[in-house]
Amino acid sequence: DRSLHAPLLTEEWCMPKEASAVVLLAQFWGSEFYHWMVECLPRASLLPLDLLQDPSVLFLVPAPIPAFASHSLSLLGVLPHRLVPLDRRTVE
C-alpha cells in the first residue's frame, strides 16, 4: 500500500516559481537538535556543491526554523533566505 510509505501532505503546498528545486530537510522531529544533526543535516551535506550554492534551490526545514538549523546550513553555504519553514502538521 503506497499510503504507508509516502508522506501525506495535509495542507496545500506549492513550490515557489523562482525555485528550480527544493530539498526536503524537514521531518517530524527535525526541530530537535539530535534529529537535526543526525537525520536532517546529513542529507544536505551529501548534495553536490553546485546545488548547495545555487540560489534557486530552496530548502524545506522545520518550522519554526531553529537557530542551530540555519547556522549549520550557513556553514554549508545555504543562506537563510533560501530556507522555507515547513510546519510538522503539513507532512504526516
XYZ file of N, CA, C and O in Angstrom:
368
model
N 0.839 -1.180 0.000
C 0.000 0.000 0.000
C 0.884 1.244 0.000
O 1.663 1.458 0.932
N 0.775 2.058 -1.042
C 1.618 3.254 -1.176
C 1.408 4.251 -0.059
O 2.316 4.970 0.311
N 0.206 4.323 0.493
C -0.070 5.316 1.532
C 0.741 5.051 2.799
O 0.934 5.949 3.606
N 1.238 3.846 2.968
C 2.055 3.544 4.138
C 3.481 4.054 3.987
O 4.189 4.218 4.963
N 3.903 4.305 2.764
C 5.290 4.675 2.519
C 5.485 6.123 2.079
O 6.579 6.646 2.204
N 4.453 6.755 1.594
C 4.588 8.133 1.104
C 4.065 9.104 2.148
O 3.065 8.834 2.804
N 4.743 10.252 2.336
C 4.220 11.244 3.274
C 2.893 11.803 2.770
O 2.665 11.908 1.569
N 2.058 12.148 3.687
C 0.750 12.701 3.357
C 0.780 14.203 3.581
O 1.008 14.655 4.702
N 0.602 14.965 2.521
C 0.531 16.409 2.665
C -0.866 16.768 3.133
O -1.839 16.517 2.435
N -0.950 17.327 4.333
C -2.244 17.657 4.900
C -2.680 19.064 4.526
O -3.821 19.423 4.747
N -1.769 19.854 4.003
C -2.082 21.207 3.547
C -1.534 21.374 2.142
O -0.577 20.720 1.757
N -2.141 22.250 1.398
C -1.663 22.548 0.043
C -0.309 23.241 0.131
O -0.140 24.186 0.875
N 0.681 22.737 -0.583
C 1.986 23.377 -0.645
C 2.450 23.347 -2.078
O 2.438 22.299 -2.726
N 2.859 24.498 -2.578
C 3.332 24.599 -3.959
C 4.743 25.163 -3.942
O 5.042 26.090 -3.196
N 5.573 24.606 -4.797
C 6.933 25.098 -4.921
C 6.901 26.507 -5.510
O 6.214 26.737 -6.515
N 7.616 27.447 -4.890
C 7.664 28.806 -5.458
C 8.185 28.781 -6.888
O 9.062 27.983 -7.227
N 7.640 29.650 -7.728
C 8.013 29.667 -9.147
C 9.486 29.979 -9.377
O 10.070 29.526 -10.354
N 10.098 30.748 -8.470
C 11.503 31.110 -8.651
C 12.459 29.975 -8.281
O 13.650 30.065 -8.537
N 11.949 28.905 -7.705
C 12.797 27.793 -7.280
C 12.984 26.796 -8.421
O 12.032 26.413 -9.091
N 14.225 26.375 -8.628
C 14.494 25.346 -9.633
C 14.363 23.957 -9.018
O 14.114 22.989 -9.725
N 14.546 23.882 -7.705
C 14.435 22.612 -6.980
C 14.217 22.905 -5.505
O 14.499 24.010 -5.027
N 13.718 21.907 -4.798
C 13.515 22.020 -3.357
C 14.110 20.782 -2.703
O 13.898 19.660 -3.156
N 14.864 20.997 -1.632
C 15.470 19.912 -0.868
C 14.697 19.772 0.438
O 14.586 20.727 1.202
N 14.149 18.590 0.678
C 13.378 18.352 1.894
C 14.307 17.929 3.027
O 14.879 16.839 3.008
N 14.472 18.823 4.001
C 15.258 18.514 5.192
C 14.369 18.407 6.421
O 14.810 17.946 7.465
N 13.128 18.844 6.301
C 12.209 18.802 7.433
C 11.718 17.377 7.654
O 11.550 16.616 6.711
N 11.541 17.046 8.905
C 10.899 15.797 9.288
C 10.254 16.029 10.654
O 10.477 17.061 11.280
N 9.464 15.098 11.115
C 8.636 15.319 12.302
C 9.438 15.793 13.513
O 9.044 16.717 14.200
N 10.563 15.195 13.788
C 11.376 15.572 14.951
C 12.544 16.467 14.563
O 13.462 16.677 15.360
N 12.551 17.030 13.375
C 13.679 17.809 12.877
C 13.986 19.080 13.628
O 15.078 19.627 13.495
N 13.069 19.580 14.432
C 13.346 20.795 15.200
C 14.103 20.485 16.495
O 14.501 21.393 17.214
N 14.324 19.207 16.770
C 15.137 18.793 17.915
C 16.589 18.660 17.451
O 16.867 18.130 16.380
N 17.521 19.146 18.275
C 18.931 19.211 17.885
C 19.466 17.861 17.415
O 20.089 17.769 16.344
N 19.259 16.806 18.183
C 19.798 15.491 17.815
C 19.281 15.043 16.453
O 20.069 14.627 15.591
N 17.990 15.117 16.244
C 17.405 14.656 14.983
C 17.873 15.512 13.814
O 18.070 15.002 12.707
N 18.046 16.813 14.064
C 18.558 17.683 13.007
C 19.974 17.257 12.602
O 20.283 17.085 11.423
N 20.842 17.063 13.602
C 22.244 16.763 13.326
C 22.448 15.356 12.755
O 23.347 15.142 11.944
N 21.620 14.400 13.164
C 21.836 13.006 12.771
C 21.016 12.607 11.550
O 21.463 11.789 10.741
N 19.826 13.200 11.392
C 18.940 12.761 10.315
C 18.749 13.787 9.198
O 18.651 13.408 8.038
N 18.669 15.059 9.546
C 18.341 16.080 8.536
C 19.581 16.674 7.871
O 19.681 16.671 6.641
N 20.495 17.191 8.654
C 21.668 17.870 8.099
C 22.516 16.965 7.200
O 22.998 17.442 6.167
N 22.695 15.689 7.535
C 23.485 14.849 6.614
C 22.922 14.787 5.196
O 23.674 14.637 4.237
N 21.618 14.944 5.037
C 21.041 14.970 3.684
C 21.618 16.124 2.880
O 21.947 15.985 1.704
N 21.714 17.289 3.526
C 22.251 18.468 2.834
C 23.733 18.295 2.541
O 24.210 18.720 1.486
N 24.460 17.676 3.457
C 25.909 17.529 3.257
C 26.249 16.585 2.113
O 27.367 16.605 1.607
N 25.284 15.781 1.688
C 25.523 14.860 0.571
C 25.258 15.491 -0.798
O 25.564 14.890 -1.826
N 24.706 16.688 -0.813
C 24.391 17.349 -2.084
C 25.657 17.860 -2.767
O 26.606 18.266 -2.100
N 25.658 17.859 -4.084
C 26.788 18.450 -4.806
C 26.917 19.940 -4.470
O 25.919 20.623 -4.206
N 28.122 20.422 -4.468
C 28.408 21.809 -4.111
C 27.634 22.803 -4.968
O 27.159 23.824 -4.468
N 27.469 22.514 -6.258
C 26.754 23.455 -7.122
C 25.285 23.591 -6.697
O 24.695 24.659 -6.833
N 24.665 22.537 -6.177
C 23.293 22.646 -5.677
C 23.236 23.436 -4.377
O 22.327 24.227 -4.156
N 24.216 23.214 -3.503
C 24.253 23.963 -2.244
C 24.399 25.456 -2.493
O 23.840 26.273 -1.766
N 25.138 25.826 -3.526
C 25.403 27.231 -3.805
C 24.416 27.863 -4.776
O 24.422 29.079 -4.945
N 23.552 27.073 -5.392
C 22.583 27.586 -6.370
C 21.483 28.360 -5.639
O 20.724 27.784 -4.867
N 21.365 29.668 -5.874
C 20.368 30.468 -5.158
C 18.926 30.108 -5.503
O 18.005 30.484 -4.774
N 18.706 29.356 -6.580
C 17.338 28.979 -6.938
C 16.898 27.670 -6.278
O 15.752 27.260 -6.433
N 17.796 27.020 -5.550
C 17.456 25.793 -4.822
C 17.043 26.183 -3.404
O 17.802 26.841 -2.690
N 15.830 25.786 -3.012
C 15.316 26.098 -1.678
C 15.374 24.864 -0.794
O 15.406 23.735 -1.284
N 15.369 25.091 0.506
C 15.467 24.014 1.484
C 14.278 24.068 2.430
O 14.063 25.075 3.108
N 13.506 22.985 2.466
C 12.384 22.883 3.400
C 12.939 22.424 4.743
O 13.542 21.354 4.847
N 12.744 23.249 5.747
C 13.278 22.977 7.086
C 12.145 23.042 8.104
O 11.071 23.571 7.813
N 12.364 22.506 9.311
C 11.307 22.521 10.320
C 10.896 23.947 10.689
O 11.721 24.854 10.731
N 9.610 24.128 10.947
C 9.096 25.425 11.414
C 8.715 25.296 12.880
O 8.171 24.276 13.274
N 9.004 26.323 13.659
C 9.849 27.475 13.332
C 11.295 27.025 13.134
O 11.720 26.031 13.705
N 12.016 27.783 12.337
C 13.384 27.386 11.995
C 14.281 27.531 13.226
O 14.469 28.636 13.734
N 14.834 26.424 13.718
C 15.739 26.508 14.866
C 17.031 27.240 14.484
O 17.514 27.125 13.351
N 17.592 27.976 15.426
C 18.838 28.706 15.161
C 19.955 27.756 14.743
O 20.742 28.076 13.842
N 20.021 26.573 15.369
C 21.085 25.633 15.015
C 20.926 25.126 13.579
O 21.910 24.822 12.916
N 19.705 25.081 13.078
C 19.486 24.634 11.701
C 19.980 25.684 10.711
O 20.720 25.361 9.771
N 19.591 26.923 10.911
C 20.036 27.967 9.978
C 21.548 28.170 10.072
O 22.218 28.376 9.058
N 22.104 28.056 11.273
C 23.550 28.224 11.426
C 24.310 27.080 10.745
O 25.271 27.322 10.011
N 23.879 25.849 10.970
C 24.590 24.716 10.368
C 24.490 24.738 8.847
O 25.455 24.421 8.148
N 23.342 25.140 8.317
C 23.216 25.246 6.860
C 24.057 26.391 6.304
O 24.600 26.288 5.199
N 24.187 27.474 7.068
C 25.028 28.582 6.598
C 26.484 28.146 6.489
O 27.222 28.634 5.633
N 26.905 27.200 7.334
C 28.267 26.668 7.235
C 28.470 25.876 5.935
O 29.598 25.742 5.461
N 27.368 25.385 5.371
C 27.431 24.683 4.078
C 27.222 25.643 2.904
O 27.217 25.213 1.758
N 26.994 26.924 3.204
C 26.806 27.916 2.145
C 25.359 28.196 1.793
O 25.082 28.882 0.817
N 24.421 27.662 2.594
C 22.994 27.894 2.343
C 22.556 29.080 3.194
O 22.526 28.996 4.428
N 22.224 30.186 2.552
C 21.842 31.402 3.269
C 20.397 31.336 3.750
O 19.563 30.637 3.156
N 20.077 32.060 4.831
C 18.740 31.982 5.440
C 17.574 32.286 4.504
O 16.493 31.725 4.670
N 17.763 33.149 3.505
C 16.642 33.482 2.615
C 16.224 32.291 1.733
O 15.170 32.322 1.102
N 17.028 31.240 1.709
C 16.704 30.044 0.919
C 16.003 28.975 1.750
O 15.672 27.913 1.243
N 15.754 29.258 3.030
C 15.086 28.307 3.912
C 13.591 28.551 3.911
O 13.135 29.678 4.081
N 12.838 27.496 3.722
C 11.377 27.572 3.716
C 10.874 26.743 4.895
O 11.064 25.522 4.919
N 10.261 27.399 5.891
C 9.772 26.640 7.046
C 8.569 25.780 6.681
O 7.650 26.230 6.005
N 8.616 24.532 7.101
C 7.538 23.593 6.843
C 7.040 23.079 8.186
O 7.765 22.411 8.911
N 5.793 23.404 8.499
C 5.209 23.001 9.777
C 5.049 21.500 9.818
O 4.642 20.886 8.833
N 5.354 20.892 10.951
C 5.285 19.429 11.066
C 3.864 18.907 10.844
O 3.678 17.761 10.520
N 2.865 19.769 10.985
C 1.494 19.331 10.733
C 1.190 19.255 9.249
O 0.187 18.683 8.852
N 2.047 19.817 8.399
C 1.833 19.782 6.958
C 2.132 18.403 6.387
O 1.495 17.963 5.449
N 3.127 17.738 6.937
C 3.514 16.411 6.465
C 3.349 15.427 7.611
O 3.864 15.641 8.689
N 2.600 14.371 7.366
C 2.427 13.337 8.391
C 3.122 12.075 7.954
O 3.201 11.757 6.814
